[in-house]
PDB file of C-alpha atoms in Angstrom:
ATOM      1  CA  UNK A1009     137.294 117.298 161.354  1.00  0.00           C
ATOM      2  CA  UNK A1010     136.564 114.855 163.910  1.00  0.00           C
ATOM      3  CA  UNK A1011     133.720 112.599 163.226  1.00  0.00           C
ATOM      4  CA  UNK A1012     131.137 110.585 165.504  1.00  0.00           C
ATOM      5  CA  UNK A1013     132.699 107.164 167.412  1.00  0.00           C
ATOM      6  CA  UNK A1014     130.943 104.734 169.685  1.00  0.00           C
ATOM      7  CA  UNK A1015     133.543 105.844 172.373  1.00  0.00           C
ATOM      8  CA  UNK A1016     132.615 109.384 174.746  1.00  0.00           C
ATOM      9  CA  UNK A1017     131.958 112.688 173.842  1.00  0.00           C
ATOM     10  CA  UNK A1018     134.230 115.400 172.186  1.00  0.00           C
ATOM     11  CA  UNK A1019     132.727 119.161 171.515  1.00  0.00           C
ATOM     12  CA  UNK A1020     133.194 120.124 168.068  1.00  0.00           C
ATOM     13  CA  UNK A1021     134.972 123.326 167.753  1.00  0.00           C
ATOM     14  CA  UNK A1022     135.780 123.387 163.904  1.00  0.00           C
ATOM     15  CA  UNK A1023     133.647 125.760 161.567  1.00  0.00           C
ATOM     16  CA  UNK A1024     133.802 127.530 158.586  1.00  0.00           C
ATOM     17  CA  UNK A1025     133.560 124.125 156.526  1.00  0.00           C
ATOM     18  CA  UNK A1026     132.739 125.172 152.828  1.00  0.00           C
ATOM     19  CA  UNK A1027     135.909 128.398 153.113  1.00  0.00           C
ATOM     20  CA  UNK A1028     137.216 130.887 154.561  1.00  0.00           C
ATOM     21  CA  UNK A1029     134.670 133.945 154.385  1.00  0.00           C
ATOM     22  CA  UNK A1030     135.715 137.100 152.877  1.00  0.00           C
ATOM     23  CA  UNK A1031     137.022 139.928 155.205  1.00  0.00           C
ATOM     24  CA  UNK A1032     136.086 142.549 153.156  1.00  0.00           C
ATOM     25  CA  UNK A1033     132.406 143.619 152.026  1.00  0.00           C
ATOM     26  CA  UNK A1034     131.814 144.792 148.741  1.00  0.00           C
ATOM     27  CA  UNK A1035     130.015 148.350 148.828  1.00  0.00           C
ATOM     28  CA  UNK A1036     128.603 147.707 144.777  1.00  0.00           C
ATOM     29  CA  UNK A1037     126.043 145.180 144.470  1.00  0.00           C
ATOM     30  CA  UNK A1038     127.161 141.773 142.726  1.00  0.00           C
ATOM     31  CA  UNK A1039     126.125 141.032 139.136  1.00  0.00           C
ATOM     32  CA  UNK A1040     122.985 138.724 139.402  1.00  0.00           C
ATOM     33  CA  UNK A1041     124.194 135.099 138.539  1.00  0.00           C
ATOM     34  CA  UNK A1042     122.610 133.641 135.378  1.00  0.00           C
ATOM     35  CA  UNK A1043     119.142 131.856 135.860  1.00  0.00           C
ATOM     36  CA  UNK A1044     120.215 127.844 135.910  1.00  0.00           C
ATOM     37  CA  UNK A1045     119.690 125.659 132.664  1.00  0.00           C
ATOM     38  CA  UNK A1046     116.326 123.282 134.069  1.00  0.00           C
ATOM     39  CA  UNK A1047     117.364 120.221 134.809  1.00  0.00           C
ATOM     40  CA  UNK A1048     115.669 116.876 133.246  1.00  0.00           C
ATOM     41  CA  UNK A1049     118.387 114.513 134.959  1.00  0.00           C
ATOM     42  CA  UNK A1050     117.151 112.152 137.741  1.00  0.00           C
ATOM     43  CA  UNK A1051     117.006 113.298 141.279  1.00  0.00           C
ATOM     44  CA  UNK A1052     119.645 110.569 142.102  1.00  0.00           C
ATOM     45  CA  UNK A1053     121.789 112.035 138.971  1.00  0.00           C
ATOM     46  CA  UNK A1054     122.550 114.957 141.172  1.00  0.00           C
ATOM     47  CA  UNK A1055     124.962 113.965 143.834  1.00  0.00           C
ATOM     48  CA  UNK A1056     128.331 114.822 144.003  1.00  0.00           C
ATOM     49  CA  UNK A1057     129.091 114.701 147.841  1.00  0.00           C
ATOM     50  CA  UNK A1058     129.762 112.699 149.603  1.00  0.00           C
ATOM     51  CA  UNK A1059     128.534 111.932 153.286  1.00  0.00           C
ATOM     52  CA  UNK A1060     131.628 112.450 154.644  1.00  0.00           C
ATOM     53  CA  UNK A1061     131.880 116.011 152.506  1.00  0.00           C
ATOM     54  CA  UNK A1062     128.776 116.735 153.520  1.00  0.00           C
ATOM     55  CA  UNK A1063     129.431 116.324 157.633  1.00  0.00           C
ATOM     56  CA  UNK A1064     131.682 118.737 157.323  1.00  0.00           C
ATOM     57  CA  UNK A1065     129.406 121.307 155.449  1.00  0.00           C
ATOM     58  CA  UNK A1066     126.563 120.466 157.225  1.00  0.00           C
ATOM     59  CA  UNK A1067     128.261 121.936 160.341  1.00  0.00           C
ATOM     60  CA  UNK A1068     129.177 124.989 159.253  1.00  0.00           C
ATOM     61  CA  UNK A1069     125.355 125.710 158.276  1.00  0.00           C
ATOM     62  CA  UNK A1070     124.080 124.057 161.471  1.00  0.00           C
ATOM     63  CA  UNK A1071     126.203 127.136 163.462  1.00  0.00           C
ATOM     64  CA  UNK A1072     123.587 129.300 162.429  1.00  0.00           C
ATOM     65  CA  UNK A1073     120.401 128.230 163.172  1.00  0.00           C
ATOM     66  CA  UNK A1074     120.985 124.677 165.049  1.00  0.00           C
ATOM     67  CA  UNK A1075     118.105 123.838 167.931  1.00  0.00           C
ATOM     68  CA  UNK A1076     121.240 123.605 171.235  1.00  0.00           C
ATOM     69  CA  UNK A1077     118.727 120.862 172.700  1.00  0.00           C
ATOM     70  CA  UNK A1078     118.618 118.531 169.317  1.00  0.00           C
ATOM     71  CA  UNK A1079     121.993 119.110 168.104  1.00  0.00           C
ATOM     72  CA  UNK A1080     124.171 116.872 169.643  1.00  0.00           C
ATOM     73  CA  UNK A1081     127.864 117.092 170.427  1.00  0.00           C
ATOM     74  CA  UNK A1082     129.812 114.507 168.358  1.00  0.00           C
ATOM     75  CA  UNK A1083     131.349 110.881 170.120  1.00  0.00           C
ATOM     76  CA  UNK A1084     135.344 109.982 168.905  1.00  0.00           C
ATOM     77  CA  UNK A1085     136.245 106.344 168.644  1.00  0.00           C
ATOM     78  CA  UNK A1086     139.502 106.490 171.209  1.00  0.00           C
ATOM     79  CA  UNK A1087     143.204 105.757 168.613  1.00  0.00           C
ATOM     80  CA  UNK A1088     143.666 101.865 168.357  1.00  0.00           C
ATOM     81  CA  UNK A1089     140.303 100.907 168.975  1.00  0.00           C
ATOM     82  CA  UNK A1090     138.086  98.255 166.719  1.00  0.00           C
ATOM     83  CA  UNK A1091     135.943 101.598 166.192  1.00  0.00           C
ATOM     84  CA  UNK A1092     138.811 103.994 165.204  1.00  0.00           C
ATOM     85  CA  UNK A1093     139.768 101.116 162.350  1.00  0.00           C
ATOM     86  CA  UNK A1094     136.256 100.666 160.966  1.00  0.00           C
ATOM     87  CA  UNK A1095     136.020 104.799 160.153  1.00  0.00           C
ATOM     88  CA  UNK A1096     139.207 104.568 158.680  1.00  0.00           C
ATOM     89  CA  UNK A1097     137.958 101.852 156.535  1.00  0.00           C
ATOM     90  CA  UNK A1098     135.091 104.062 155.978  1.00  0.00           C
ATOM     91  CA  UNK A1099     136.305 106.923 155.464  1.00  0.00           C
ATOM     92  CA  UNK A1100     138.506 105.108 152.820  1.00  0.00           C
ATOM     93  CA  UNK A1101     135.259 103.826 150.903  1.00  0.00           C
ATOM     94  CA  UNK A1102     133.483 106.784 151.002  1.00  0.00           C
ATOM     95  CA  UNK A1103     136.311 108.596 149.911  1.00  0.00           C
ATOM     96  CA  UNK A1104     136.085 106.681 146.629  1.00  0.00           C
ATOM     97  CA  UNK A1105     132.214 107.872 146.363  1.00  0.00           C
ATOM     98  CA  UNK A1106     131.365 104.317 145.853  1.00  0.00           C
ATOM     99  CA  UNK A1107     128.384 103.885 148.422  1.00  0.00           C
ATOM    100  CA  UNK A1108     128.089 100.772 147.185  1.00  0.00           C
ATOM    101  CA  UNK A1109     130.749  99.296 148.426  1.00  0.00           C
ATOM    102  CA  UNK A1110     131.316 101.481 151.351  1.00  0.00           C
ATOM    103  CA  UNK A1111     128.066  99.752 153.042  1.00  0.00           C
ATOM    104  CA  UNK A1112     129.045  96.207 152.925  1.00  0.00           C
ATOM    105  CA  UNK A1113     130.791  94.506 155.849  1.00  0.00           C
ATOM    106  CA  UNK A1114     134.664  94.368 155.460  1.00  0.00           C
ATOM    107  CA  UNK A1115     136.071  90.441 154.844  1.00  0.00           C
ATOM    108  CA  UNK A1116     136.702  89.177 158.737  1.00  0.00           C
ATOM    109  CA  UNK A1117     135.017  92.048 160.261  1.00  0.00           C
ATOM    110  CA  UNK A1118     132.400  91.546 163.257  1.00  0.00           C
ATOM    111  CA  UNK A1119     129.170  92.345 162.007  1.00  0.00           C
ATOM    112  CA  UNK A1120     127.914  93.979 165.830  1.00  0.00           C
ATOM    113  CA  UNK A1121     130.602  96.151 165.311  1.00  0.00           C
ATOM    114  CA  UNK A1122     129.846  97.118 161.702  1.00  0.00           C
ATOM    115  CA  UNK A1123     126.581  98.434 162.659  1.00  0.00           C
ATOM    116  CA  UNK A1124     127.654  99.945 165.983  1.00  0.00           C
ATOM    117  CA  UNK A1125     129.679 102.584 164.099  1.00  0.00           C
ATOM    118  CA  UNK A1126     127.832 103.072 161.001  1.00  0.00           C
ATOM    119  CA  UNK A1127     124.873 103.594 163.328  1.00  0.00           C
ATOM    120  CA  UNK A1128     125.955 106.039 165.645  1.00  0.00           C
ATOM    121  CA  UNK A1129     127.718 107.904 161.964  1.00  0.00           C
ATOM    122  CA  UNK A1130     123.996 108.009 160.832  1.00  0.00           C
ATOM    123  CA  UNK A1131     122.668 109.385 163.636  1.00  0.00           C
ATOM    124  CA  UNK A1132     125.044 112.494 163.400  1.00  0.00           C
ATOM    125  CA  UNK A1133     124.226 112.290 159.607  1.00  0.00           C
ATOM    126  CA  UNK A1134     120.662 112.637 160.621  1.00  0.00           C
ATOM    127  CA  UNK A1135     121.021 115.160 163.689  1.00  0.00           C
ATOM    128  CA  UNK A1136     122.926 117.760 161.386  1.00  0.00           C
ATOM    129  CA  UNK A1137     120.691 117.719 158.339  1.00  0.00           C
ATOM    130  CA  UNK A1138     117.472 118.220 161.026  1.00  0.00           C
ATOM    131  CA  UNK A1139     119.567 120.965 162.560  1.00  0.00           C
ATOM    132  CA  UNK A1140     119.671 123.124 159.155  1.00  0.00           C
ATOM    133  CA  UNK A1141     115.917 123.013 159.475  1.00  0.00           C
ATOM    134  CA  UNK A1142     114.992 123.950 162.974  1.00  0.00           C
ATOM    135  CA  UNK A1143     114.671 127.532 162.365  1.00  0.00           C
ATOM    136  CA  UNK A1144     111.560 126.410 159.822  1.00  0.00           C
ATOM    137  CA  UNK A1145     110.503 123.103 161.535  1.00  0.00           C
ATOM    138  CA  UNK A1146     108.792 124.872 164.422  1.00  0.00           C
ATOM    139  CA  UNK A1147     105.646 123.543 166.831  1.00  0.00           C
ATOM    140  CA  UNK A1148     103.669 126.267 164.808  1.00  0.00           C
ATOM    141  CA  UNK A1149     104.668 124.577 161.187  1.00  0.00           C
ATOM    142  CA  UNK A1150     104.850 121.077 161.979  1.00  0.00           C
ATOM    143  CA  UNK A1151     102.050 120.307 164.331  1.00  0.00           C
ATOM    144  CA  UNK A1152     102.295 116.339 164.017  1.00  0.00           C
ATOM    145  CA  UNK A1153     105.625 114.161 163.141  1.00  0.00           C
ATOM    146  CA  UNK A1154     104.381 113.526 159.530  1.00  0.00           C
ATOM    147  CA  UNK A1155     105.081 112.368 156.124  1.00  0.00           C
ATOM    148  CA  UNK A1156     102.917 113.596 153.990  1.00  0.00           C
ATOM    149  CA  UNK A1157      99.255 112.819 154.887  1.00  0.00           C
ATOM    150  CA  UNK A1158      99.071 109.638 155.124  1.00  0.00           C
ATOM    151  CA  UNK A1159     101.657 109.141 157.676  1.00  0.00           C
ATOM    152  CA  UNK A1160     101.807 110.413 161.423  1.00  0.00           C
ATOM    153  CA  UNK A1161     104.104 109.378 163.665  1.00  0.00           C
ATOM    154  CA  UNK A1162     103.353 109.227 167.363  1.00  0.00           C
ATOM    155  CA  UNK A1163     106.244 108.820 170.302  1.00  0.00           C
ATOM    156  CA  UNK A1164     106.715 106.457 173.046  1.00  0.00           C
ATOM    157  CA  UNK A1165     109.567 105.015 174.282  1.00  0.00           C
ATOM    158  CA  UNK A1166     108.587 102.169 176.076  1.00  0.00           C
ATOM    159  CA  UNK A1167     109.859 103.290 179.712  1.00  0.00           C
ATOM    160  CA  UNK A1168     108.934 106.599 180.056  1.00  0.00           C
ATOM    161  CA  UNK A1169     106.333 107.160 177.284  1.00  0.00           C
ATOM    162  CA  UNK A1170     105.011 103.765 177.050  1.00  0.00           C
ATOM    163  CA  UNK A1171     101.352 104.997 175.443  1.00  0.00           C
ATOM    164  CA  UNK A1172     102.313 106.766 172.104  1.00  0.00           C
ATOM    165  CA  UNK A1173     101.607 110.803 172.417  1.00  0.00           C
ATOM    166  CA  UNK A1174     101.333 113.076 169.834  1.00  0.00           C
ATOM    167  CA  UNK A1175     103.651 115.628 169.788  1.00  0.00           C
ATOM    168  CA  UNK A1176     105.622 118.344 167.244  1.00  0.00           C
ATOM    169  CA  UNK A1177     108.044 117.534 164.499  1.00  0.00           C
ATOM    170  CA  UNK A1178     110.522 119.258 166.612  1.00  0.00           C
ATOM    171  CA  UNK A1179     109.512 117.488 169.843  1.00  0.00           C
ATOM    172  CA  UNK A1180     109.179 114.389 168.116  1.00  0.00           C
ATOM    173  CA  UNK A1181     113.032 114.607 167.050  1.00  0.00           C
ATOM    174  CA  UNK A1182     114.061 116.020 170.297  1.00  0.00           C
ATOM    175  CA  UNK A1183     112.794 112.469 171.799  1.00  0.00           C
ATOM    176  CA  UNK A1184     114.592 110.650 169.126  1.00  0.00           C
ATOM    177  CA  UNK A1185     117.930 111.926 169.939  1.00  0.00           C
ATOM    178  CA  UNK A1186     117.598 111.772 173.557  1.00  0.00           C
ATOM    179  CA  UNK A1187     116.407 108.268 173.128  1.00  0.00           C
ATOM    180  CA  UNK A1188     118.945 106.890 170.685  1.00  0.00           C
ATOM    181  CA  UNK A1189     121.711 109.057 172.286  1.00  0.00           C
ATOM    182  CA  UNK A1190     120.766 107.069 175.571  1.00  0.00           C
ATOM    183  CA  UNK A1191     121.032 103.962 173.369  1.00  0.00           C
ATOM    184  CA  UNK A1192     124.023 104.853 172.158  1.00  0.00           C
ATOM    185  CA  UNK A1193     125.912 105.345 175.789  1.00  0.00           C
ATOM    186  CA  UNK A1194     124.473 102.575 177.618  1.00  0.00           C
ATOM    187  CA  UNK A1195     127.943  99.992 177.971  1.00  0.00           C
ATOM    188  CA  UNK A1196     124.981  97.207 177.755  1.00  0.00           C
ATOM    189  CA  UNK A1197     124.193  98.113 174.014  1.00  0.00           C
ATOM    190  CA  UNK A1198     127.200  99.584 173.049  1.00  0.00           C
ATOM    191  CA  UNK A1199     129.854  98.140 174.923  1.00  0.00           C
ATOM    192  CA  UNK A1200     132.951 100.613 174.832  1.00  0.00           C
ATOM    193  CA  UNK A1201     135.671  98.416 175.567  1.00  0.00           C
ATOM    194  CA  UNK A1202     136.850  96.899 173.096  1.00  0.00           C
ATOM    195  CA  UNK A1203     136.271  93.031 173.030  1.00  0.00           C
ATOM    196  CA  UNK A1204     132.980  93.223 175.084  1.00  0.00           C
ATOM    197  CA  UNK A1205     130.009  91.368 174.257  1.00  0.00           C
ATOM    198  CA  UNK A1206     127.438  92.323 172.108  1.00  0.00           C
ATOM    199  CA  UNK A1207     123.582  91.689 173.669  1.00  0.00           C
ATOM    200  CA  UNK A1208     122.045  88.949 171.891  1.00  0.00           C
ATOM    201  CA  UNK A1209     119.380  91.331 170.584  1.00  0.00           C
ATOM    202  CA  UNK A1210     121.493  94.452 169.307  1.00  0.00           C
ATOM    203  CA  UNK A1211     120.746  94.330 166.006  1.00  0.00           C
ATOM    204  CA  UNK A1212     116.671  94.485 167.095  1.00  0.00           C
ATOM    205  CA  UNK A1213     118.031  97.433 168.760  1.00  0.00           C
ATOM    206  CA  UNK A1214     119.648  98.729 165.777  1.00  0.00           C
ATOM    207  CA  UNK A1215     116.762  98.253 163.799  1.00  0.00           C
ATOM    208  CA  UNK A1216     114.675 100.307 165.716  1.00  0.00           C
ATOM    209  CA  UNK A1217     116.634 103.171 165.454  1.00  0.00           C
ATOM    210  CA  UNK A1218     117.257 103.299 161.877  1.00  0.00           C
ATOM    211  CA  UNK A1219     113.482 103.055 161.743  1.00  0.00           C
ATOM    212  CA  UNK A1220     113.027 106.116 163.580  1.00  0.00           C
ATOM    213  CA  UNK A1221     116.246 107.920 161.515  1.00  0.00           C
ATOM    214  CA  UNK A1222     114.393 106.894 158.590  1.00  0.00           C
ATOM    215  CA  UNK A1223     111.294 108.661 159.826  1.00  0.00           C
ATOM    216  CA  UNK A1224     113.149 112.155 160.496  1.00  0.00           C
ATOM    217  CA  UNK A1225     114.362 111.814 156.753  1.00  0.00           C
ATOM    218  CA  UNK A1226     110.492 111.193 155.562  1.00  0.00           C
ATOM    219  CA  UNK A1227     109.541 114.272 157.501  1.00  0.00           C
ATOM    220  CA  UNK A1228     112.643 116.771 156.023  1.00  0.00           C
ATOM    221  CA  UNK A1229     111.503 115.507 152.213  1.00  0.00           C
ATOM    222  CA  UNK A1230     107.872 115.574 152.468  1.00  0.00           C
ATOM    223  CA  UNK A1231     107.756 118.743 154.980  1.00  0.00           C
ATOM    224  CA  UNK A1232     110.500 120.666 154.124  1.00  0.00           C
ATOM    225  CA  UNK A1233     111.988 119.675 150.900  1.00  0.00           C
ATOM    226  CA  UNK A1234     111.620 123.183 148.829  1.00  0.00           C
ATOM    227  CA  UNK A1235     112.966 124.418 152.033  1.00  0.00           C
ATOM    228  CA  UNK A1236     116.773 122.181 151.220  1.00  0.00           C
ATOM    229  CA  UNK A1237     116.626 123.218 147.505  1.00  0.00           C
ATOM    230  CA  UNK A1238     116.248 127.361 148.829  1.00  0.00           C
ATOM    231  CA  UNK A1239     119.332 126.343 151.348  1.00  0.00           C
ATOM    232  CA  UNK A1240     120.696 124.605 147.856  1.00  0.00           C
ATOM    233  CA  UNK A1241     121.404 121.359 149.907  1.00  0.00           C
ATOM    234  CA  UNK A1242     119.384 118.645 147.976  1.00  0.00           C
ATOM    235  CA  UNK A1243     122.243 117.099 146.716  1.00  0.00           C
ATOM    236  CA  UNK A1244     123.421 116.763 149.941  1.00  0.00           C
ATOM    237  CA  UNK A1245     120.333 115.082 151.710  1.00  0.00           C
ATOM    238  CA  UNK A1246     120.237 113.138 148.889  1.00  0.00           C
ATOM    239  CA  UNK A1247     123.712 111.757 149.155  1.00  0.00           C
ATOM    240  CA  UNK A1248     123.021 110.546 152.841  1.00  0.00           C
ATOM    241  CA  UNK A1249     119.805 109.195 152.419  1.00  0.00           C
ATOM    242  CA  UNK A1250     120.973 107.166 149.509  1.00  0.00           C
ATOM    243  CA  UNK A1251     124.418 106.046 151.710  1.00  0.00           C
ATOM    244  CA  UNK A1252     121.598 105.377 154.443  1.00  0.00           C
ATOM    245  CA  UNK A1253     119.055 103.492 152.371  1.00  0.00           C
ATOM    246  CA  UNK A1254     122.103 101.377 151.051  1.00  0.00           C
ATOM    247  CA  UNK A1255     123.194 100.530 154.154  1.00  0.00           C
ATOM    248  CA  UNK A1256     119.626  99.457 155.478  1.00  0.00           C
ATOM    249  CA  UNK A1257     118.980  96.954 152.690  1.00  0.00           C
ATOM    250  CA  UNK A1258     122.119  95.885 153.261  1.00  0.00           C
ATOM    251  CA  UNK A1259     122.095  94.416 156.406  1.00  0.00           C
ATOM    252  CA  UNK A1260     117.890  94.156 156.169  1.00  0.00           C
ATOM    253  CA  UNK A1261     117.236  97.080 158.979  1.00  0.00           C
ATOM    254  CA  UNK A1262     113.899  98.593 158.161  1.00  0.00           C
ATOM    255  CA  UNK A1263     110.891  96.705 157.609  1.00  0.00           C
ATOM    256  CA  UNK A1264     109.401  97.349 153.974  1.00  0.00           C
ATOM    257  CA  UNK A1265     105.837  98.756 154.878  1.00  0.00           C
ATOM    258  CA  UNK A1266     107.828 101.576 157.051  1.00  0.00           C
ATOM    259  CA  UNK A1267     109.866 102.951 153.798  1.00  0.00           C
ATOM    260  CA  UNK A1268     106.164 103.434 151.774  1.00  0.00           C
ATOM    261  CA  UNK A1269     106.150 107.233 152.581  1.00  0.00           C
ATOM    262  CA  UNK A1270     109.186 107.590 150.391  1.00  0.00           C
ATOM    263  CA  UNK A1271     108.875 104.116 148.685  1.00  0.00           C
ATOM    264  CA  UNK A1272     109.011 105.560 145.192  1.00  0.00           C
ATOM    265  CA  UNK A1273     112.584 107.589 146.106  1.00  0.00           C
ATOM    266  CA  UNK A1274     113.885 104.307 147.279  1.00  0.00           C
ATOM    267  CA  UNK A1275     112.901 102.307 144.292  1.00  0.00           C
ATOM    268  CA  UNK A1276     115.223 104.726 142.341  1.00  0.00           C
ATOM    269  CA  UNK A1277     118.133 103.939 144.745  1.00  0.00           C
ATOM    270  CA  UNK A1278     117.831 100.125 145.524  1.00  0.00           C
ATOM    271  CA  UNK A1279     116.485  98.752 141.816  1.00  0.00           C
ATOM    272  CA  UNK A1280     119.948  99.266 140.165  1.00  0.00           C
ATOM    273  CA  UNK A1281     121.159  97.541 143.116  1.00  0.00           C
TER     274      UNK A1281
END
């Protein structure tokens, strides 16, 4: 499968992730599977993905209900680049389902370029777990870009929208990928060849995406949460959110007052860290 890069597009054409489906149907019905034991392990106890793994499933359930205008073709780091290195280093870490240790910058590595391609991996992280959802996370359900209801999120990006508006959940997200994905391809932020300057202020830049990322992952658990465990893809979500919380202490990405709508989920994650 080939994953997000900093470096042009690429159309996905792979599906079918979790197996090949069975060519013949089954005229009796199938015995009902036992009820599940309850659980009283932690929520965190209860991933076994990981975000790599779950890219790859993702996709296969985003073919079926995915919103065309929010999901987003994915970008391929060109062979040889500084990019194309980095994954494999990450794909390496994750591999070893440390999270840990798949966050933290590798020895001589440029920072800029650290965060360049885990950022643009956590966007498509982000894009196909909202795309599972879009058949449920409608203008009619989601009124307001919440979490929970204390928290409302309004959009404005500055040049176009420079009052904040309120809009849909779905809008909402729609502007956040056509706003980071515009990030994302101007050479000015993310400069594609490889030895060009960073700006002096990309990591501001950074940070203000993750904080919006982080705001599409407050909506799925506090809107549509019973919705992932139906789908059966908690473990999943909570994989990536963990890999994504990791990585934003790490490098000190999202302000603390903006993590309070799922502050008690990320107290779990970062205390034993």
């Amino acid at each position: 499968m080939v994953f997000i890069g900093r470096r042009g597009f690429q159309k996905q054409h792979q599906a079918n992730a979790i197996g090949q489906r069975k060519s013949k149907q089954h005229l009796s019905e199938p015995e009902p599977e036992p009820e599940p034991e309850p659980s009283h392990e932690p929520l965190w106890s209860r991933q076994v993905y990981s975000p790599r793994c779950f890219t790859h499933i993702l996709f296969d359930l985003t073919n079926c209900n995915r919103n065309q205008r929010t999901f987003r073709p994915k970008k391929s780091a060109p062979s040889g680049s500084k990019g194309a290195q980095l994954r494999q280093h990450i794909d390496a870490t994750l591999g070893s389902g440390n999270l840990r240790e798949a966050v933290k910058l590798p020895p001589g590595e440029d920072l800029n370029e650290w965060l360049a391609v885990n950022t643009v991996d956590f966007f498509n992280q982000v894009n196909l777990l909202y795309g599972t959802l879009t058949e449920f996370c409608t203008p009619e359900n989601c009124r307001t870009m919440s979490a929970g209801p204390k928290y409302e999120y309004r959009w404005a990006d500055g040049v176009q929208i420079k009052k904040p508006i309120e809009v849909s959940a779905p809008k909402y997200v729609e502007y956040l990928m056509d706003w980071i994905e515009g990030q994302l391809d101007d050479e000015s932020i993310f400069p594609q060849k490889l030895g060009a300057p960073f700006p002096p202020n990309f990591k501001d830049v950074v940070k203000t995406i993750f904080k919006r990322l982080f705001r599409v992952y407050a909506h799925i658990y506090h809107s549509h949460f019973q919705k992932i465990v139906s789908l059966k893809e908690e473990a999943h979500l909570n994989t990536c959110f963990k890999h994504f919380i990791l990585f934003t202490c790490e490098f000190g990405l999202i302000d603390k007052k903006e993590l309070a709508p799922l502050q008690e989920l990320i107290e779990s994650i970062v205390v034993p860290y």
